[in-house]
């Protein structure tokens, strides 16, 4: 009888405890969840689409300038116009920069004007090598390199031999003088070393200009042809003999063909045609 009363009292106590305290599994709270702080994404409130999540704010990317390759600063020789040119040897190691007539031909580097030819003396009946560039300007750069811009429509009227010029300064206007008379307007651009005017075949181009045009157009204005020029001058001598397009029309049989129009890119063409936008 006593044991029965004890069992009844124990059962009543258990029932009272279960009604007066929260129950559940050990370690798991049965209290209502707390309200999460504002602007905090929880698993329950996170959007189902990951693309809706807003990334944290960050700093703008830092644009690093290209490495400085020389103490000289260069400018692309045609300014303010869309141009194109080819990276391949046609007849001489020079390039034809195709551009609209009247586009600005500017000095590629700080330097001194060496030659100015304002008269187009070329004639198809003679085709003298010294006259093939028509109206042209040469600049001896402060880097010791000679730069030629030919086939000009006009030369800046204030430009004289011996004048100091800055990179990007106007020297003349693109045209088709000289033996470019029957072609589209273009700039004959050549790199060599300073020489006497009678050695006209040297100023017509010794150093391939394409790597430097590419660099100047891409924004690295300190890539210099000086080292390549010095290497070639040492190898060839200061006054190498003329070997290409040397004779006049009366003396030559069939001259190598030149471009007469901007070339069209073919699928199997190894040349990489470069188009420089405005």
C-alpha atoms as a PDB file:
ATOM      1  CA  UNK A   1       0.000   0.000   0.000  1.00  0.00           C
ATOM      2  CA  UNK A   2       2.807   2.380   0.912  1.00  0.00           C
ATOM      3  CA  UNK A   3       4.663   1.592  -2.300  1.00  0.00           C
ATOM      4  CA  UNK A   4       1.543   2.379  -4.322  1.00  0.00           C
ATOM      5  CA  UNK A   5       1.248   5.823  -2.715  1.00  0.00           C
ATOM      6  CA  UNK A   6       4.924   6.500  -3.447  1.00  0.00           C
ATOM      7  CA  UNK A   7       4.457   5.622  -7.101  1.00  0.00           C
ATOM      8  CA  UNK A   8       1.432   7.932  -7.323  1.00  0.00           C
ATOM      9  CA  UNK A   9       3.356  10.843  -5.758  1.00  0.00           C
ATOM     10  CA  UNK A  10       6.295  10.277  -8.116  1.00  0.00           C
ATOM     11  CA  UNK A  11       3.998  10.302 -11.160  1.00  0.00           C
ATOM     12  CA  UNK A  12       2.336  13.534 -10.039  1.00  0.00           C
ATOM     13  CA  UNK A  13       5.702  15.242  -9.579  1.00  0.00           C
ATOM     14  CA  UNK A  14       6.828  14.206 -13.058  1.00  0.00           C
ATOM     15  CA  UNK A  15       3.599  15.489 -14.571  1.00  0.00           C
ATOM     16  CA  UNK A  16       4.003  18.830 -12.828  1.00  0.00           C
ATOM     17  CA  UNK A  17       7.605  19.208 -14.054  1.00  0.00           C
ATOM     18  CA  UNK A  18       6.596  18.485 -17.611  1.00  0.00           C
ATOM     19  CA  UNK A  19       3.989  21.218 -17.518  1.00  0.00           C
ATOM     20  CA  UNK A  20       6.153  23.872 -15.823  1.00  0.00           C
ATOM     21  CA  UNK A  21       9.350  23.712 -17.887  1.00  0.00           C
ATOM     22  CA  UNK A  22      10.104  23.648 -21.623  1.00  0.00           C
ATOM     23  CA  UNK A  23      10.723  20.211 -22.990  1.00  0.00           C
ATOM     24  CA  UNK A  24      12.435  18.775 -25.991  1.00  0.00           C
ATOM     25  CA  UNK A  25      15.634  17.057 -26.991  1.00  0.00           C
ATOM     26  CA  UNK A  26      18.677  17.758 -24.887  1.00  0.00           C
ATOM     27  CA  UNK A  27      20.863  20.554 -26.382  1.00  0.00           C
ATOM     28  CA  UNK A  28      18.085  21.908 -28.646  1.00  0.00           C
ATOM     29  CA  UNK A  29      16.308  25.052 -27.522  1.00  0.00           C
ATOM     30  CA  UNK A  30      12.542  25.191 -27.761  1.00  0.00           C
ATOM     31  CA  UNK A  31      12.504  28.995 -27.377  1.00  0.00           C
ATOM     32  CA  UNK A  32      11.295  31.049 -30.406  1.00  0.00           C
ATOM     33  CA  UNK A  33      14.148  32.132 -32.749  1.00  0.00           C
ATOM     34  CA  UNK A  34      15.614  35.568 -32.211  1.00  0.00           C
ATOM     35  CA  UNK A  35      15.089  38.190 -34.925  1.00  0.00           C
ATOM     36  CA  UNK A  36      18.271  38.475 -37.011  1.00  0.00           C
ATOM     37  CA  UNK A  37      20.002  41.870 -37.172  1.00  0.00           C
ATOM     38  CA  UNK A  38      19.212  44.124 -40.112  1.00  0.00           C
ATOM     39  CA  UNK A  39      21.201  43.727 -43.355  1.00  0.00           C
ATOM     40  CA  UNK A  40      22.360  40.234 -42.437  1.00  0.00           C
ATOM     41  CA  UNK A  41      21.588  37.441 -44.866  1.00  0.00           C
ATOM     42  CA  UNK A  42      20.817  34.155 -43.170  1.00  0.00           C
ATOM     43  CA  UNK A  43      20.211  30.752 -44.642  1.00  0.00           C
ATOM     44  CA  UNK A  44      16.490  31.284 -44.299  1.00  0.00           C
ATOM     45  CA  UNK A  45      16.457  34.716 -45.936  1.00  0.00           C
ATOM     46  CA  UNK A  46      19.209  34.317 -48.545  1.00  0.00           C
ATOM     47  CA  UNK A  47      17.921  34.621 -52.107  1.00  0.00           C
ATOM     48  CA  UNK A  48      17.654  31.382 -54.033  1.00  0.00           C
ATOM     49  CA  UNK A  49      19.409  32.949 -57.070  1.00  0.00           C
ATOM     50  CA  UNK A  50      23.136  33.497 -56.323  1.00  0.00           C
ATOM     51  CA  UNK A  51      23.228  36.199 -58.979  1.00  0.00           C
ATOM     52  CA  UNK A  52      21.094  38.452 -56.802  1.00  0.00           C
ATOM     53  CA  UNK A  53      23.733  38.675 -54.094  1.00  0.00           C
ATOM     54  CA  UNK A  54      25.460  42.059 -54.044  1.00  0.00           C
ATOM     55  CA  UNK A  55      29.280  41.726 -53.934  1.00  0.00           C
ATOM     56  CA  UNK A  56      31.116  43.829 -51.408  1.00  0.00           C
ATOM     57  CA  UNK A  57      32.360  47.188 -52.637  1.00  0.00           C
ATOM     58  CA  UNK A  58      36.023  47.302 -53.650  1.00  0.00           C
ATOM     59  CA  UNK A  59      38.606  49.711 -54.972  1.00  0.00           C
ATOM     60  CA  UNK A  60      38.875  50.444 -58.695  1.00  0.00           C
ATOM     61  CA  UNK A  61      41.627  48.435 -60.461  1.00  0.00           C
ATOM     62  CA  UNK A  62      44.941  50.222 -60.639  1.00  0.00           C
ATOM     63  CA  UNK A  63      46.232  50.677 -64.217  1.00  0.00           C
ATOM     64  CA  UNK A  64      49.965  50.146 -64.310  1.00  0.00           C
ATOM     65  CA  UNK A  65      51.993  52.079 -66.912  1.00  0.00           C
ATOM     66  CA  UNK A  66      53.986  49.984 -69.403  1.00  0.00           C
ATOM     67  CA  UNK A  67      57.624  49.405 -68.488  1.00  0.00           C
ATOM     68  CA  UNK A  68      60.063  52.082 -69.576  1.00  0.00           C
ATOM     69  CA  UNK A  69      62.258  50.623 -72.303  1.00  0.00           C
ATOM     70  CA  UNK A  70      64.426  53.654 -73.127  1.00  0.00           C
ATOM     71  CA  UNK A  71      64.929  57.292 -72.103  1.00  0.00           C
ATOM     72  CA  UNK A  72      63.155  58.440 -75.291  1.00  0.00           C
ATOM     73  CA  UNK A  73      59.452  59.058 -75.839  1.00  0.00           C
ATOM     74  CA  UNK A  74      57.889  58.314 -79.230  1.00  0.00           C
ATOM     75  CA  UNK A  75      54.698  59.164 -81.099  1.00  0.00           C
ATOM     76  CA  UNK A  76      52.872  57.191 -83.781  1.00  0.00           C
ATOM     77  CA  UNK A  77      53.735  59.043 -87.029  1.00  0.00           C
ATOM     78  CA  UNK A  78      50.134  59.572 -88.202  1.00  0.00           C
ATOM     79  CA  UNK A  79      47.893  61.497 -85.854  1.00  0.00           C
ATOM     80  CA  UNK A  80      44.119  61.847 -85.640  1.00  0.00           C
ATOM     81  CA  UNK A  81      43.213  59.391 -88.428  1.00  0.00           C
ATOM     82  CA  UNK A  82      42.349  55.745 -88.803  1.00  0.00           C
ATOM     83  CA  UNK A  83      45.289  54.000 -90.475  1.00  0.00           C
ATOM     84  CA  UNK A  84      46.449  50.536 -91.474  1.00  0.00           C
ATOM     85  CA  UNK A  85      49.815  49.026 -92.319  1.00  0.00           C
ATOM     86  CA  UNK A  86      51.337  45.627 -93.047  1.00  0.00           C
ATOM     87  CA  UNK A  87      54.001  43.767 -91.109  1.00  0.00           C
ATOM     88  CA  UNK A  88      55.919  42.228 -93.964  1.00  0.00           C
ATOM     89  CA  UNK A  89      58.829  43.000 -96.248  1.00  0.00           C
ATOM     90  CA  UNK A  90      57.585  44.106 -99.659  1.00  0.00           C
ATOM     91  CA  UNK A  91      60.708  45.453-101.365  1.00  0.00           C
ATOM     92  CA  UNK A  92      62.514  47.460 -98.699  1.00  0.00           C
ATOM     93  CA  UNK A  93      62.474  47.259 -94.881  1.00  0.00           C
ATOM     94  CA  UNK A  94      59.984  50.129 -94.551  1.00  0.00           C
ATOM     95  CA  UNK A  95      56.230  50.299 -94.246  1.00  0.00           C
ATOM     96  CA  UNK A  96      53.360  51.935 -96.079  1.00  0.00           C
ATOM     97  CA  UNK A  97      50.929  53.487 -93.611  1.00  0.00           C
ATOM     98  CA  UNK A  98      47.600  53.842 -95.392  1.00  0.00           C
ATOM     99  CA  UNK A  99      45.620  56.903 -94.327  1.00  0.00           C
ATOM    100  CA  UNK A 100      43.268  59.483 -95.798  1.00  0.00           C
ATOM    101  CA  UNK A 101      44.800  62.321 -97.781  1.00  0.00           C
ATOM    102  CA  UNK A 102      45.528  65.293 -95.544  1.00  0.00           C
ATOM    103  CA  UNK A 103      46.050  63.308 -92.333  1.00  0.00           C
ATOM    104  CA  UNK A 104      48.783  64.696 -90.099  1.00  0.00           C
ATOM    105  CA  UNK A 105      52.306  63.301 -90.374  1.00  0.00           C
ATOM    106  CA  UNK A 106      54.032  64.053 -87.071  1.00  0.00           C
ATOM    107  CA  UNK A 107      57.557  63.670 -85.761  1.00  0.00           C
ATOM    108  CA  UNK A 108      58.032  60.247 -84.143  1.00  0.00           C
ATOM    109  CA  UNK A 109      60.463  61.630 -81.550  1.00  0.00           C
ATOM    110  CA  UNK A 110      62.169  64.802 -80.366  1.00  0.00           C
ATOM    111  CA  UNK A 111      64.928  65.727 -82.773  1.00  0.00           C
ATOM    112  CA  UNK A 112      66.203  67.984 -85.553  1.00  0.00           C
ATOM    113  CA  UNK A 113      64.897  68.188 -89.117  1.00  0.00           C
ATOM    114  CA  UNK A 114      67.602  66.994 -91.485  1.00  0.00           C
ATOM    115  CA  UNK A 115      66.020  67.182 -94.950  1.00  0.00           C
ATOM    116  CA  UNK A 116      62.923  68.938 -96.280  1.00  0.00           C
ATOM    117  CA  UNK A 117      61.804  68.385 -99.864  1.00  0.00           C
ATOM    118  CA  UNK A 118      58.756  70.475-100.767  1.00  0.00           C
ATOM    119  CA  UNK A 119      58.950  69.872-104.526  1.00  0.00           C
ATOM    120  CA  UNK A 120      57.719  66.663-106.103  1.00  0.00           C
ATOM    121  CA  UNK A 121      60.502  65.924-108.599  1.00  0.00           C
ATOM    122  CA  UNK A 122      59.569  62.335-109.447  1.00  0.00           C
ATOM    123  CA  UNK A 123      58.680  61.564-113.051  1.00  0.00           C
ATOM    124  CA  UNK A 124      57.489  58.195-114.368  1.00  0.00           C
ATOM    125  CA  UNK A 125      59.693  58.597-117.432  1.00  0.00           C
ATOM    126  CA  UNK A 126      62.868  58.450-115.334  1.00  0.00           C
ATOM    127  CA  UNK A 127      61.786  56.952-111.988  1.00  0.00           C
ATOM    128  CA  UNK A 128      64.958  58.150-110.278  1.00  0.00           C
ATOM    129  CA  UNK A 129      65.493  56.464-106.925  1.00  0.00           C
ATOM    130  CA  UNK A 130      66.299  59.725-105.154  1.00  0.00           C
ATOM    131  CA  UNK A 131      62.911  61.165-106.194  1.00  0.00           C
ATOM    132  CA  UNK A 132      60.598  58.244-105.448  1.00  0.00           C
ATOM    133  CA  UNK A 133      59.390  59.584-102.084  1.00  0.00           C
ATOM    134  CA  UNK A 134      58.144  62.816-103.708  1.00  0.00           C
ATOM    135  CA  UNK A 135      57.685  65.388-100.955  1.00  0.00           C
ATOM    136  CA  UNK A 136      59.346  64.159 -97.791  1.00  0.00           C
ATOM    137  CA  UNK A 137      60.824  65.145 -94.440  1.00  0.00           C
ATOM    138  CA  UNK A 138      63.588  63.409 -92.486  1.00  0.00           C
ATOM    139  CA  UNK A 139      64.186  63.872 -88.765  1.00  0.00           C
ATOM    140  CA  UNK A 140      67.343  62.962 -86.887  1.00  0.00           C
ATOM    141  CA  UNK A 141      65.974  61.921 -83.528  1.00  0.00           C
ATOM    142  CA  UNK A 142      67.647  62.581 -80.202  1.00  0.00           C
ATOM    143  CA  UNK A 143      68.039  58.801 -80.139  1.00  0.00           C
ATOM    144  CA  UNK A 144      70.475  59.056 -83.090  1.00  0.00           C
ATOM    145  CA  UNK A 145      68.012  57.395 -85.492  1.00  0.00           C
ATOM    146  CA  UNK A 146      66.880  58.867 -88.837  1.00  0.00           C
ATOM    147  CA  UNK A 147      63.143  58.840 -89.643  1.00  0.00           C
ATOM    148  CA  UNK A 148      61.671  59.458 -93.100  1.00  0.00           C
ATOM    149  CA  UNK A 149      58.099  60.369 -93.973  1.00  0.00           C
ATOM    150  CA  UNK A 150      57.456  60.418 -97.713  1.00  0.00           C
ATOM    151  CA  UNK A 151      54.685  60.612-100.359  1.00  0.00           C
ATOM    152  CA  UNK A 152      53.493  63.759 -98.575  1.00  0.00           C
ATOM    153  CA  UNK A 153      50.828  65.968-100.072  1.00  0.00           C
ATOM    154  CA  UNK A 154      52.372  68.998 -98.392  1.00  0.00           C
ATOM    155  CA  UNK A 155      55.076  69.958 -95.918  1.00  0.00           C
ATOM    156  CA  UNK A 156      54.428  72.351 -93.044  1.00  0.00           C
ATOM    157  CA  UNK A 157      55.280  75.766 -94.443  1.00  0.00           C
ATOM    158  CA  UNK A 158      57.343  76.821 -91.436  1.00  0.00           C
ATOM    159  CA  UNK A 159      59.486  73.688 -91.444  1.00  0.00           C
ATOM    160  CA  UNK A 160      63.133  74.135 -92.346  1.00  0.00           C
ATOM    161  CA  UNK A 161      66.225  71.940 -92.201  1.00  0.00           C
ATOM    162  CA  UNK A 162      67.902  72.398 -88.825  1.00  0.00           C
ATOM    163  CA  UNK A 163      64.659  73.139 -86.980  1.00  0.00           C
ATOM    164  CA  UNK A 164      64.133  71.423 -83.638  1.00  0.00           C
ATOM    165  CA  UNK A 165      60.930  69.404 -83.367  1.00  0.00           C
ATOM    166  CA  UNK A 166      59.080  67.548 -80.632  1.00  0.00           C
ATOM    167  CA  UNK A 167      57.479  64.117 -80.735  1.00  0.00           C
ATOM    168  CA  UNK A 168      53.966  64.511 -82.127  1.00  0.00           C
ATOM    169  CA  UNK A 169      54.702  67.862 -83.833  1.00  0.00           C
ATOM    170  CA  UNK A 170      53.148  68.369 -87.268  1.00  0.00           C
ATOM    171  CA  UNK A 171      55.620  67.963 -90.142  1.00  0.00           C
ATOM    172  CA  UNK A 172      53.334  67.556 -93.150  1.00  0.00           C
ATOM    173  CA  UNK A 173      50.195  65.999 -94.611  1.00  0.00           C
ATOM    174  CA  UNK A 174      49.687  62.492 -95.997  1.00  0.00           C
ATOM    175  CA  UNK A 175      49.335  62.291 -99.774  1.00  0.00           C
ATOM    176  CA  UNK A 176      50.539  60.299-102.771  1.00  0.00           C
ATOM    177  CA  UNK A 177      53.402  62.317-104.258  1.00  0.00           C
ATOM    178  CA  UNK A 178      56.412  60.641-105.824  1.00  0.00           C
ATOM    179  CA  UNK A 179      55.950  57.191-107.297  1.00  0.00           C
ATOM    180  CA  UNK A 180      52.747  56.803-105.257  1.00  0.00           C
ATOM    181  CA  UNK A 181      50.965  58.987-107.834  1.00  0.00           C
ATOM    182  CA  UNK A 182      48.654  56.171-108.924  1.00  0.00           C
ATOM    183  CA  UNK A 183      48.071  54.657-105.484  1.00  0.00           C
ATOM    184  CA  UNK A 184      45.830  55.418-102.554  1.00  0.00           C
ATOM    185  CA  UNK A 185      47.162  58.103-100.220  1.00  0.00           C
ATOM    186  CA  UNK A 186      49.732  56.837 -97.747  1.00  0.00           C
ATOM    187  CA  UNK A 187      52.794  57.665 -95.694  1.00  0.00           C
ATOM    188  CA  UNK A 188      56.090  56.081 -96.699  1.00  0.00           C
ATOM    189  CA  UNK A 189      57.688  55.530 -93.288  1.00  0.00           C
ATOM    190  CA  UNK A 190      61.296  54.383 -92.945  1.00  0.00           C
ATOM    191  CA  UNK A 191      63.921  54.077 -90.209  1.00  0.00           C
ATOM    192  CA  UNK A 192      67.682  54.189 -90.788  1.00  0.00           C
ATOM    193  CA  UNK A 193      70.661  56.202 -89.551  1.00  0.00           C
ATOM    194  CA  UNK A 194      71.819  59.720 -90.462  1.00  0.00           C
ATOM    195  CA  UNK A 195      73.738  59.870 -93.726  1.00  0.00           C
ATOM    196  CA  UNK A 196      74.630  62.320 -96.471  1.00  0.00           C
ATOM    197  CA  UNK A 197      71.733  63.280 -98.804  1.00  0.00           C
ATOM    198  CA  UNK A 198      73.432  61.589-101.774  1.00  0.00           C
ATOM    199  CA  UNK A 199      73.080  58.241 -99.990  1.00  0.00           C
ATOM    200  CA  UNK A 200      69.338  58.318-100.590  1.00  0.00           C
ATOM    201  CA  UNK A 201      68.984  54.505-100.551  1.00  0.00           C
ATOM    202  CA  UNK A 202      69.863  54.472 -96.849  1.00  0.00           C
ATOM    203  CA  UNK A 203      67.156  56.916 -95.820  1.00  0.00           C
ATOM    204  CA  UNK A 204      64.624  54.795 -97.756  1.00  0.00           C
ATOM    205  CA  UNK A 205      64.744  52.208 -94.986  1.00  0.00           C
ATOM    206  CA  UNK A 206      67.173  49.888 -93.220  1.00  0.00           C
ATOM    207  CA  UNK A 207      65.483  49.000 -89.894  1.00  0.00           C
ATOM    208  CA  UNK A 208      62.108  47.174 -90.085  1.00  0.00           C
ATOM    209  CA  UNK A 209      59.684  49.630 -88.448  1.00  0.00           C
ATOM    210  CA  UNK A 210      56.747  47.344 -87.606  1.00  0.00           C
ATOM    211  CA  UNK A 211      57.725  46.348 -84.032  1.00  0.00           C
ATOM    212  CA  UNK A 212      58.054  50.003 -83.063  1.00  0.00           C
ATOM    213  CA  UNK A 213      54.820  51.109 -84.717  1.00  0.00           C
ATOM    214  CA  UNK A 214      53.045  48.283 -82.885  1.00  0.00           C
ATOM    215  CA  UNK A 215      54.505  49.322 -79.542  1.00  0.00           C
ATOM    216  CA  UNK A 216      53.808  53.038 -79.989  1.00  0.00           C
ATOM    217  CA  UNK A 217      50.245  52.327 -81.016  1.00  0.00           C
ATOM    218  CA  UNK A 218      49.722  49.943 -78.076  1.00  0.00           C
ATOM    219  CA  UNK A 219      50.761  52.631 -75.608  1.00  0.00           C
ATOM    220  CA  UNK A 220      54.390  51.783 -74.880  1.00  0.00           C
ATOM    221  CA  UNK A 221      55.941  54.971 -76.224  1.00  0.00           C
ATOM    222  CA  UNK A 222      59.447  54.178 -74.973  1.00  0.00           C
ATOM    223  CA  UNK A 223      60.250  51.194 -77.213  1.00  0.00           C
ATOM    224  CA  UNK A 224      63.217  52.441 -79.241  1.00  0.00           C
ATOM    225  CA  UNK A 225      64.775  51.341 -82.573  1.00  0.00           C
ATOM    226  CA  UNK A 226      68.165  52.700 -81.497  1.00  0.00           C
ATOM    227  CA  UNK A 227      69.679  49.331 -80.589  1.00  0.00           C
ATOM    228  CA  UNK A 228      68.516  47.672 -83.814  1.00  0.00           C
ATOM    229  CA  UNK A 229      69.852  50.619 -85.817  1.00  0.00           C
ATOM    230  CA  UNK A 230      73.284  50.445 -84.181  1.00  0.00           C
ATOM    231  CA  UNK A 231      73.449  46.676 -84.721  1.00  0.00           C
ATOM    232  CA  UNK A 232      72.631  46.943 -88.426  1.00  0.00           C
ATOM    233  CA  UNK A 233      75.001  49.867 -88.999  1.00  0.00           C
ATOM    234  CA  UNK A 234      77.836  47.893 -87.420  1.00  0.00           C
ATOM    235  CA  UNK A 235      77.037  44.850 -89.544  1.00  0.00           C
ATOM    236  CA  UNK A 236      76.447  46.638 -92.865  1.00  0.00           C
ATOM    237  CA  UNK A 237      78.815  49.569 -92.484  1.00  0.00           C
ATOM    238  CA  UNK A 238      77.962  53.264 -92.329  1.00  0.00           C
ATOM    239  CA  UNK A 239      77.478  53.482 -96.110  1.00  0.00           C
ATOM    240  CA  UNK A 240      76.301  50.146 -97.490  1.00  0.00           C
ATOM    241  CA  UNK A 241      75.861  49.956-101.278  1.00  0.00           C
ATOM    242  CA  UNK A 242      72.437  50.259-102.838  1.00  0.00           C
ATOM    243  CA  UNK A 243      70.929  46.831-103.543  1.00  0.00           C
ATOM    244  CA  UNK A 244      67.181  47.439-104.106  1.00  0.00           C
ATOM    245  CA  UNK A 245      65.441  49.792-106.561  1.00  0.00           C
ATOM    246  CA  UNK A 246      68.701  51.536-107.322  1.00  0.00           C
ATOM    247  CA  UNK A 247      68.539  52.061-111.072  1.00  0.00           C
ATOM    248  CA  UNK A 248      66.415  54.552-112.973  1.00  0.00           C
ATOM    249  CA  UNK A 249      63.731  53.380-115.376  1.00  0.00           C
ATOM    250  CA  UNK A 250      66.153  53.431-118.298  1.00  0.00           C
ATOM    251  CA  UNK A 251      68.470  51.036-116.467  1.00  0.00           C
ATOM    252  CA  UNK A 252      66.031  48.597-114.863  1.00  0.00           C
ATOM    253  CA  UNK A 253      64.164  45.758-116.487  1.00  0.00           C
ATOM    254  CA  UNK A 254      61.221  44.847-114.266  1.00  0.00           C
ATOM    255  CA  UNK A 255      61.114  46.448-110.808  1.00  0.00           C
ATOM    256  CA  UNK A 256      59.565  44.485-107.956  1.00  0.00           C
ATOM    257  CA  UNK A 257      55.875  45.328-107.441  1.00  0.00           C
ATOM    258  CA  UNK A 258      54.768  47.633-104.648  1.00  0.00           C
ATOM    259  CA  UNK A 259      51.390  47.869-102.980  1.00  0.00           C
ATOM    260  CA  UNK A 260      49.000  50.266-104.697  1.00  0.00           C
ATOM    261  CA  UNK A 261      46.047  49.845-102.331  1.00  0.00           C
ATOM    262  CA  UNK A 262      45.659  48.805 -98.692  1.00  0.00           C
ATOM    263  CA  UNK A 263      46.011  44.999 -98.761  1.00  0.00           C
ATOM    264  CA  UNK A 264      43.101  42.730 -97.981  1.00  0.00           C
ATOM    265  CA  UNK A 265      43.732  40.015 -95.390  1.00  0.00           C
ATOM    266  CA  UNK A 266      43.549  36.451 -96.695  1.00  0.00           C
ATOM    267  CA  UNK A 267      43.071  33.354 -94.567  1.00  0.00           C
ATOM    268  CA  UNK A 268      46.439  31.931 -95.610  1.00  0.00           C
ATOM    269  CA  UNK A 269      48.291  35.246 -95.460  1.00  0.00           C
ATOM    270  CA  UNK A 270      51.163  35.127 -92.986  1.00  0.00           C
ATOM    271  CA  UNK A 271      51.190  38.917 -92.748  1.00  0.00           C
ATOM    272  CA  UNK A 272      49.358  40.415 -89.801  1.00  0.00           C
ATOM    273  CA  UNK A 273      47.497  43.475 -90.973  1.00  0.00           C
ATOM    274  CA  UNK A 274      47.334  46.164 -88.326  1.00  0.00           C
ATOM    275  CA  UNK A 275      44.460  48.615 -88.211  1.00  0.00           C
ATOM    276  CA  UNK A 276      44.863  51.594 -85.909  1.00  0.00           C
ATOM    277  CA  UNK A 277      41.505  53.265 -85.114  1.00  0.00           C
ATOM    278  CA  UNK A 278      41.037  56.948 -84.412  1.00  0.00           C
END
